[in-house]
mmCIF file of C-alpha atoms and ligand atoms in Angstrom:
data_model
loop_
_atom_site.group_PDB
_atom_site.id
_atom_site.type_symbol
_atom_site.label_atom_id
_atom_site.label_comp_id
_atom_site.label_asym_id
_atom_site.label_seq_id
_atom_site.Cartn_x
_atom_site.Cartn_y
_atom_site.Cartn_z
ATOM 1 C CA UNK A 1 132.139 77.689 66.190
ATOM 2 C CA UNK A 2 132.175 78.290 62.630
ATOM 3 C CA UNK A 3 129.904 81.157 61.368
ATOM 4 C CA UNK A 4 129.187 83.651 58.796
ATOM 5 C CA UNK A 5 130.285 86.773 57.733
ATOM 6 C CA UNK A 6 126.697 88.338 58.517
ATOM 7 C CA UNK A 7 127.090 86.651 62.073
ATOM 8 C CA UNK A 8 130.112 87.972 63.392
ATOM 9 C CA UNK A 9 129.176 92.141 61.224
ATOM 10 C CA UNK A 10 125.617 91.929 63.613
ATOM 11 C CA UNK A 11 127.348 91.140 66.750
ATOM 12 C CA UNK A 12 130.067 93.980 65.934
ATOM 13 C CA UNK A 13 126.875 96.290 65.180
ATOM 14 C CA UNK A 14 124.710 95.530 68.088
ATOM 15 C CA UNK A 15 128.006 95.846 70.335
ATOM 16 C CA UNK A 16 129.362 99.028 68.850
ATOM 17 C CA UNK A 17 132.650 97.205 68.816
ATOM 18 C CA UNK A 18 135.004 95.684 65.540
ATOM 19 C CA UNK A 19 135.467 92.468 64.227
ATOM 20 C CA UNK A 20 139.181 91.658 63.494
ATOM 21 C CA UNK A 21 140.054 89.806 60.365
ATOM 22 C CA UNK A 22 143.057 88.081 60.632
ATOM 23 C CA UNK A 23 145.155 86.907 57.598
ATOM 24 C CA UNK A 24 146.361 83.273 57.666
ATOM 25 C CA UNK A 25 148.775 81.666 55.670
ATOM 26 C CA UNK A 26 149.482 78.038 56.915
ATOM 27 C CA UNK A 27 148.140 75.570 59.707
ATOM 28 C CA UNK A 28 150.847 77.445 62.638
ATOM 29 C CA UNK A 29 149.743 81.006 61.692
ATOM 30 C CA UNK A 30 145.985 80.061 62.064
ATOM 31 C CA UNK A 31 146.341 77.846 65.148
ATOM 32 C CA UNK A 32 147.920 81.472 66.671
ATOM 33 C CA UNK A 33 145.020 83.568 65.901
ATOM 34 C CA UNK A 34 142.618 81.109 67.071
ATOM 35 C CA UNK A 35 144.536 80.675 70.514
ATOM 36 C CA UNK A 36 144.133 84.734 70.712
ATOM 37 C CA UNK A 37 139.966 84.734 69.888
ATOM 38 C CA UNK A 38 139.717 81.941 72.873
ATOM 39 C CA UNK A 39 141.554 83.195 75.308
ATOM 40 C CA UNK A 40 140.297 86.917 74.709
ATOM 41 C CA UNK A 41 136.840 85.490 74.244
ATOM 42 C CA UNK A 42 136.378 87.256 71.266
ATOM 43 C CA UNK A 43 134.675 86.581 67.394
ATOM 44 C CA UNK A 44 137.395 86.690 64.524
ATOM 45 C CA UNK A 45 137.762 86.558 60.569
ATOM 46 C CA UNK A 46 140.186 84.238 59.854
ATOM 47 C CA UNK A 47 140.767 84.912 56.288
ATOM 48 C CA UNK A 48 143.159 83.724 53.361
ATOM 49 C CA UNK A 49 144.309 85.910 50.168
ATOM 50 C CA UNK A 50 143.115 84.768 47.212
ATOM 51 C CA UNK A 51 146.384 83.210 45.500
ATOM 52 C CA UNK A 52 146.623 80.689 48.207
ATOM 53 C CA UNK A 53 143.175 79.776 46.758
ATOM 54 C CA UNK A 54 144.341 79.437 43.031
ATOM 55 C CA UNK A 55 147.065 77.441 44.401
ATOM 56 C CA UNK A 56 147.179 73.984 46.304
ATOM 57 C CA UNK A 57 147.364 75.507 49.297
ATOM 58 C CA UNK A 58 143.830 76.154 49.528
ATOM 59 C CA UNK A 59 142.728 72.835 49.386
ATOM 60 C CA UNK A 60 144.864 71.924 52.243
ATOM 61 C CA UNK A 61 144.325 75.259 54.150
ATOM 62 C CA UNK A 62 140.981 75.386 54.118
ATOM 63 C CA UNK A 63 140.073 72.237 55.855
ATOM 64 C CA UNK A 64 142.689 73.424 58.816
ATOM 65 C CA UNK A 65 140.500 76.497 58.997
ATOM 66 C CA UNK A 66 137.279 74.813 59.312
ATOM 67 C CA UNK A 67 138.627 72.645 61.809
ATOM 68 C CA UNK A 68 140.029 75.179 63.691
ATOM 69 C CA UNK A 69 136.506 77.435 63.483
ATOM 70 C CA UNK A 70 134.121 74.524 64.435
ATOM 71 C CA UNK A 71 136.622 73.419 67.362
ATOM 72 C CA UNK A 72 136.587 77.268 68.319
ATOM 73 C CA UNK A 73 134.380 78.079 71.604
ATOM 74 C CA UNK A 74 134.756 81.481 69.399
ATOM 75 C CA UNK A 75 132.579 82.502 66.559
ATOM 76 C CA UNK A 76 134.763 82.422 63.697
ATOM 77 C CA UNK A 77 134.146 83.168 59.993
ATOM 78 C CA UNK A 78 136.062 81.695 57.539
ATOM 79 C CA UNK A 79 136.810 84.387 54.709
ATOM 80 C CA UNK A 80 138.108 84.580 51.300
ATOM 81 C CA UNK A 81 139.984 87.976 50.969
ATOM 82 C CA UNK A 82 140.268 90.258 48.083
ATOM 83 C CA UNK A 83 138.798 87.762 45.307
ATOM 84 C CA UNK A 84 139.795 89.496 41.956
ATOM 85 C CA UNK A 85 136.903 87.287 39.651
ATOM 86 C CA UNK A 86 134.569 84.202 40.045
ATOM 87 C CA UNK A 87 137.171 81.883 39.998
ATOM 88 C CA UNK A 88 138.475 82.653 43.161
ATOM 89 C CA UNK A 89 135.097 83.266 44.721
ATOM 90 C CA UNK A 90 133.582 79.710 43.814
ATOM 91 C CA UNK A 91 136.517 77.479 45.242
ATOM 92 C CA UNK A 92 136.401 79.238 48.595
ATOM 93 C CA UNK A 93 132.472 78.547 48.133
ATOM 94 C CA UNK A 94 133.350 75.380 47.785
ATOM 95 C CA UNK A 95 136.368 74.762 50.063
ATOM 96 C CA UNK A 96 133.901 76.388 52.405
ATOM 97 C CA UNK A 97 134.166 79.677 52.980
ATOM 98 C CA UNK A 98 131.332 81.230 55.115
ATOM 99 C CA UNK A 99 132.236 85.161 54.054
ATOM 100 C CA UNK A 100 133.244 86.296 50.445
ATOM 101 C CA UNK A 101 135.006 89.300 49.267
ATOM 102 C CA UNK A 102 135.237 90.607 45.826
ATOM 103 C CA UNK A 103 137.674 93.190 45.437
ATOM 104 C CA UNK A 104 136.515 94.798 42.037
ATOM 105 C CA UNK A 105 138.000 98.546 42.920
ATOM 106 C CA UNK A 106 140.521 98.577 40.077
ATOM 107 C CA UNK A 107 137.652 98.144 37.782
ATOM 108 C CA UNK A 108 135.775 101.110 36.530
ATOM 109 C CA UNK A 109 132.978 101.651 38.674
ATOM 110 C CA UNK A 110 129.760 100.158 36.881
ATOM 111 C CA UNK A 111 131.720 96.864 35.709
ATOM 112 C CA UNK A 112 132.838 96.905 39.607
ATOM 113 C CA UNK A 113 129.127 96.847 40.593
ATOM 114 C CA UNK A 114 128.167 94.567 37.792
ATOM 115 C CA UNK A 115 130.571 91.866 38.916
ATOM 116 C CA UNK A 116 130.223 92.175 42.574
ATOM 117 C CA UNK A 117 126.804 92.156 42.122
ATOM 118 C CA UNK A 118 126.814 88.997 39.811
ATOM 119 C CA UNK A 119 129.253 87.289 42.938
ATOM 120 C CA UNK A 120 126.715 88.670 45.566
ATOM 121 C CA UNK A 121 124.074 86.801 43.883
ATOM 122 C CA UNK A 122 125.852 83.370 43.299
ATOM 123 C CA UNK A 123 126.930 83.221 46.945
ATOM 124 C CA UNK A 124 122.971 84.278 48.258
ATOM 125 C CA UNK A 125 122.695 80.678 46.960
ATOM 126 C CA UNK A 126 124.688 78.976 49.169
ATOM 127 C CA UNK A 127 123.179 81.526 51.954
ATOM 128 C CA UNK A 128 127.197 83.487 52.129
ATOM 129 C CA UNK A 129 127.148 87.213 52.302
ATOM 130 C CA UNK A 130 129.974 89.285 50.277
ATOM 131 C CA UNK A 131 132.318 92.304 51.339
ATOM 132 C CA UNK A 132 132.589 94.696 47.991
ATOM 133 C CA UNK A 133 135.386 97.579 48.139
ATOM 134 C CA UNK A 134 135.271 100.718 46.565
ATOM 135 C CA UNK A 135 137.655 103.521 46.019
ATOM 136 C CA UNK A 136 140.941 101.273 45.764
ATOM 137 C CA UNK A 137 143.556 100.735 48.872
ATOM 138 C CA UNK A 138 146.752 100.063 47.232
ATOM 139 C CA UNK A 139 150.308 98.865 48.756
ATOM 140 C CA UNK A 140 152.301 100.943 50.907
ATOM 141 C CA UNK A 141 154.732 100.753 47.935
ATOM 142 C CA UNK A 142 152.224 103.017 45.883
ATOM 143 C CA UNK A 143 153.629 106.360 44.962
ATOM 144 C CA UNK A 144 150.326 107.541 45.824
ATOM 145 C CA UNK A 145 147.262 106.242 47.620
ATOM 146 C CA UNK A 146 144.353 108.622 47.901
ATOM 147 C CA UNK A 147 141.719 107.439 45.193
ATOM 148 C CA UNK A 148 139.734 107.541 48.514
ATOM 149 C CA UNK A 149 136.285 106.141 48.713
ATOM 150 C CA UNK A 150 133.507 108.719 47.850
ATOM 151 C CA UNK A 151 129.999 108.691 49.949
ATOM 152 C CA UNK A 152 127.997 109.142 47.465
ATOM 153 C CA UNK A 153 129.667 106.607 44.938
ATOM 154 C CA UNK A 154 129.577 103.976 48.132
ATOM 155 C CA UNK A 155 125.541 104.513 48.191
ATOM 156 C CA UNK A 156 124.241 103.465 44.885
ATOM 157 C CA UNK A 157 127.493 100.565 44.863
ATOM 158 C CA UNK A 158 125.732 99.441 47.928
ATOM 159 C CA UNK A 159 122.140 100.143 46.895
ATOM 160 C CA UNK A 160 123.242 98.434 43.549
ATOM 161 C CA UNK A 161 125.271 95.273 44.638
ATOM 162 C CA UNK A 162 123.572 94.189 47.935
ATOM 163 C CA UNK A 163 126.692 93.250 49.534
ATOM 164 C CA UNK A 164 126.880 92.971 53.396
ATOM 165 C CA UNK A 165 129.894 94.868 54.382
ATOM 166 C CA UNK A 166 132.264 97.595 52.183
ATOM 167 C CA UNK A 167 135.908 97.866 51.952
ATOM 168 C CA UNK A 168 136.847 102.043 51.947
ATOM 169 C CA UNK A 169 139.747 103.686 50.856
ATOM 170 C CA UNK A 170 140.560 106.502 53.973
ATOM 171 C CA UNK A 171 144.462 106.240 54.134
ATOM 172 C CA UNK A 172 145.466 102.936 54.566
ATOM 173 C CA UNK A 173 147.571 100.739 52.595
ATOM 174 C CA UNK A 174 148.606 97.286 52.392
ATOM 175 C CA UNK A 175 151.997 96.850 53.945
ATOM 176 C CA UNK A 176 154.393 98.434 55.906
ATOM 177 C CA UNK A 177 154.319 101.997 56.063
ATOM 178 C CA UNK A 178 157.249 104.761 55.591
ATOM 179 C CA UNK A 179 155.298 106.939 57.859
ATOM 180 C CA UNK A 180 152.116 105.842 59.730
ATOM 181 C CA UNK A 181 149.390 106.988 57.983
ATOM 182 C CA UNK A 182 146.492 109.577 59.415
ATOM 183 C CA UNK A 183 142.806 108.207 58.467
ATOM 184 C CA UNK A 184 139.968 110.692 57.155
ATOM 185 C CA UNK A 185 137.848 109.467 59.824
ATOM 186 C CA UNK A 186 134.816 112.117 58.561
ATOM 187 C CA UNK A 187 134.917 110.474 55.651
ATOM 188 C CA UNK A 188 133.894 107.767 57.707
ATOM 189 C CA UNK A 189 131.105 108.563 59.081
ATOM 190 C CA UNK A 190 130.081 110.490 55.539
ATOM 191 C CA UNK A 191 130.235 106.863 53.862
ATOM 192 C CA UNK A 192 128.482 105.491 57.063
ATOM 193 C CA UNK A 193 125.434 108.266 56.934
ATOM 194 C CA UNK A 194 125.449 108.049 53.088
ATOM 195 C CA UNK A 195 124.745 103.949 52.942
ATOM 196 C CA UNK A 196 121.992 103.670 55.432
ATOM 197 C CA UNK A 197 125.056 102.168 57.851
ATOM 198 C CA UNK A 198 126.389 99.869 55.918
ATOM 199 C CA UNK A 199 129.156 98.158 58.083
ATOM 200 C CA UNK A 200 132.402 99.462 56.752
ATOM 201 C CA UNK A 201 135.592 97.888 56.446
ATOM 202 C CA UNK A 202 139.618 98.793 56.916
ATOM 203 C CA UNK A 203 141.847 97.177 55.141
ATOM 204 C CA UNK A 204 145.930 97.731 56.107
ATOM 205 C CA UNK A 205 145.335 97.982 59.220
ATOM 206 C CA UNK A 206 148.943 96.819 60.069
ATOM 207 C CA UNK A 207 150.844 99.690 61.280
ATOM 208 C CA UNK A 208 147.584 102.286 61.675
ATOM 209 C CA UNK A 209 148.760 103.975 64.835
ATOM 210 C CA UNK A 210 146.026 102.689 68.099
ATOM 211 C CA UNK A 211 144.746 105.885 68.096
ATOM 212 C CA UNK A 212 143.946 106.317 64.687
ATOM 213 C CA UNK A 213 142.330 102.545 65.048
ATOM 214 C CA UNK A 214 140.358 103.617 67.940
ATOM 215 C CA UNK A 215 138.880 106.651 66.444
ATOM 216 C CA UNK A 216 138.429 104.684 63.153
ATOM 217 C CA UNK A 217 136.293 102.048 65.285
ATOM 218 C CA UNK A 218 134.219 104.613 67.161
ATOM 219 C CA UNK A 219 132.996 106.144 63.340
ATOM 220 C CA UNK A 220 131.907 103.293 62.257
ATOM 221 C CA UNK A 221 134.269 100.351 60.961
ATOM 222 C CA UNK A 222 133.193 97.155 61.771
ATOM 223 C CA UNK A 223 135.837 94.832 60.367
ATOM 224 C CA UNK A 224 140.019 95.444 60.258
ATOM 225 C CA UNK A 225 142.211 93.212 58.656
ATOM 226 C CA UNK A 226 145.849 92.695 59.590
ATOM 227 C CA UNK A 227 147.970 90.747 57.502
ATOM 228 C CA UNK A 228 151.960 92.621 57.327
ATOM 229 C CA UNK A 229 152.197 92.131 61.257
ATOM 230 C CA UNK A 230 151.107 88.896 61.393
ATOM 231 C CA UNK A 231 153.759 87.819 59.396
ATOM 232 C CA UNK A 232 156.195 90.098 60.768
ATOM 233 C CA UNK A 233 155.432 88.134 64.448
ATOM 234 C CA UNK A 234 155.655 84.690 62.895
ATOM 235 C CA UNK A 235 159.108 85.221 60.742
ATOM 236 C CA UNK A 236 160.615 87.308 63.011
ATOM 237 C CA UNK A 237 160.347 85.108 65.608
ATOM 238 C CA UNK A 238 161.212 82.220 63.539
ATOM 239 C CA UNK A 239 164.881 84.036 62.313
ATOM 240 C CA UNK A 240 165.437 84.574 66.355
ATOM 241 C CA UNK A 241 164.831 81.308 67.446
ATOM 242 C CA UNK A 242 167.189 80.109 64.196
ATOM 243 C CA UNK A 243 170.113 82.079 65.824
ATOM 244 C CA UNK A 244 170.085 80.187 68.818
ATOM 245 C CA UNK A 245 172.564 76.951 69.333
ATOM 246 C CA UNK A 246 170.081 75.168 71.629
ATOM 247 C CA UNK A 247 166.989 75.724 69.259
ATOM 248 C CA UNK A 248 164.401 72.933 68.474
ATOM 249 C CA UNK A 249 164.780 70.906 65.973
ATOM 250 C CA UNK A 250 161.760 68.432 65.142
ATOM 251 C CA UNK A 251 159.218 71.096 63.120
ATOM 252 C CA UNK A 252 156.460 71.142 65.353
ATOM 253 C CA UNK A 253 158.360 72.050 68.756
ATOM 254 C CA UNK A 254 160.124 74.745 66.646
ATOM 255 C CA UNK A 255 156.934 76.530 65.581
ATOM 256 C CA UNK A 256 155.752 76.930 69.320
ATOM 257 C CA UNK A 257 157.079 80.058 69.226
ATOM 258 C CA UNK A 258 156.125 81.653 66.338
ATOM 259 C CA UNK A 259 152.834 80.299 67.023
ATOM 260 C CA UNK A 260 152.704 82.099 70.622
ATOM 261 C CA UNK A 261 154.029 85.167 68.305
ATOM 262 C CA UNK A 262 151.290 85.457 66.145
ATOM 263 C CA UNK A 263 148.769 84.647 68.851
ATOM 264 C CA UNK A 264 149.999 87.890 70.984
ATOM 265 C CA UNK A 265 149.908 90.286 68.269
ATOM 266 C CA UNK A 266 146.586 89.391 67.762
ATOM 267 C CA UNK A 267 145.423 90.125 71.094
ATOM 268 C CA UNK A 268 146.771 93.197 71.417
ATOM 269 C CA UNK A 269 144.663 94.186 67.537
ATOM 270 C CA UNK A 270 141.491 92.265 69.135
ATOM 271 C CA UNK A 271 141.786 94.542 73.006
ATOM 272 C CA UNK A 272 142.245 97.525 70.508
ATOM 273 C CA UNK A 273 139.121 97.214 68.774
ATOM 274 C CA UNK A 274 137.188 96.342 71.815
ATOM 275 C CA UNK A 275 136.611 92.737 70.348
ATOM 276 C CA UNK A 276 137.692 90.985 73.550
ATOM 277 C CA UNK A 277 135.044 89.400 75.931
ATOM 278 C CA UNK A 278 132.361 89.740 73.130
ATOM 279 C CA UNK A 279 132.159 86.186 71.925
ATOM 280 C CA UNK A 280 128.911 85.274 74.000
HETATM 281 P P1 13P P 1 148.150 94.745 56.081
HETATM 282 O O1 13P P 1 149.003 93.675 55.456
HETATM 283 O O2 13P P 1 148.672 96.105 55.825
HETATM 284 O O3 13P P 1 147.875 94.475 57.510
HETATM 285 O O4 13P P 1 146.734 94.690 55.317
HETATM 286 C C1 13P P 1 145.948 93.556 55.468
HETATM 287 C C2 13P P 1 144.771 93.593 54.604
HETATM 288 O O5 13P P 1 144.127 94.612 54.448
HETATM 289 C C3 13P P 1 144.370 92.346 53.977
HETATM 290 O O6 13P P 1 143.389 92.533 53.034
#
């Protein structure tokens, strides 16, 4: 069933568990996740970067998410990722998107709150609630990524901007990682203590040894995305199945799969952060 963002964040909070947030790029990569959530029994974020919203590919995307959602015996929220302005933000309103984030953290900090807080207020009309981030995660092709997220910054951006949910910087990065990285999980729980619980969110999750996941859930984060290993599963698998002489042909029997690819990554990510058998 489709849902919102403030749905799925309660049920990770009252459970103590994580919601996953799954990156999808095209019909085959979402009809994988959506396989994993149902037969792990577990709510998901199926969510889209924001470029595939500026393009065309939103408007045909978004309806195969929605389908897929309401069809779902899963909740599922249906979320635009990393929105850089209000462009973004009002097509996925529109295309209908039930969770929002604005991703303002190369901005200086009070024109981050002022924007975020503008987009938190637009999409309070149409009854969405928005993920902010603060302290910036880069790429894994950074030189450097430690601009980490500081408690007492994350308390009055909070306080300030009203959003739902908060995107920290604690050592992740988006990509694939030279060496896997090692969270500051006290910083965590500082940010946690700091904002009243606000329910915190990791972004690059692809590649974050399990440990450092599990000890990451356990302080308090209460969505991950994974995007890099998703597509790593679905292209992979793809290049394989191109190597061999007897390989489907017709388009839709060759994408079974990568389909089954993506869908088995993401139940390992949603048994890792104790997602699975939480759906009721
Ligand atoms: P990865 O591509 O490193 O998994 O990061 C995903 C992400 O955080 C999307 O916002």
């Amino acid at each position: 069933m489709l849902v919102s963002l403030k749905h799925v964040i309660d049920m990770a909070e009252k459970g103590n568990f994580c919601i996953p947030a799954f990156n999808v790029y095209n019909m085959e990569s979402a009809m994988g996740v959506i396989k994993a959530a149902e037969e792990t029994n577990a709510p998901i974020i199926m969510q889209v970067y924001p470029r595939l919203m500026k393009e065309e590919t939103g408007y045909y995307l978004s309806p195969v998410i929605l389908a897929a959602a309401k069809k779902a015996s899963v909740p599922v929220c249906f979320h635009l990722d990393h929105g850089p302005s209000e462009l973004e933000t009002t097509r996925s309103l529109r295309y209908g998107a039930t969770g929002i984030m604005l991703d303002g953290s190369t901005l200086p900090f009070e024109e981050n709150i002022a924007l975020t807080k503008r987009v938190v207020e637009t999409c309070e009309y149409v009854g969405v609630q928005v993920e902010g981030e603060l302290g910036h995660v880069g790429t894994t092709a950074d030189s450097d990524f430690d601009e980490f997220t500081r408690p007492e910054d994350a308390k009055k951006f909070v306080e300030e901007t009203g959003v739902l949910c908060l995107a920290v910087a604690v050592g992740t990065a988006h990509g694939k990682y030279k060496k896997p990285p090692k969270l500051d999980i006290e910083r965590i729980k500082a940010i946690r203590e700091a904002t009243n619980n606000t329910a915190l969110v990791l972004h690059g999750g692809s590649g974050v040894p399990d440990e450092e996941i599990k000890k990451a859930v356990k302080a308090g984060i209460r969505k991950m995305n994974f995007a890099t290993d998703i597509c790593y599963a679905f292209l992979d698998t793809c290049l394989e199945e191109l190597q061999k002489p007897d390989r489907a042909i017709a388009i839709d029997n060759f994408m079974k799969k990568p389909i089954e690819a993506v869908k088995d990554f993401c139940i390992t990510r949603i048994k890792l952060v104790n997602a699975d058998g939480k759906a009721l």
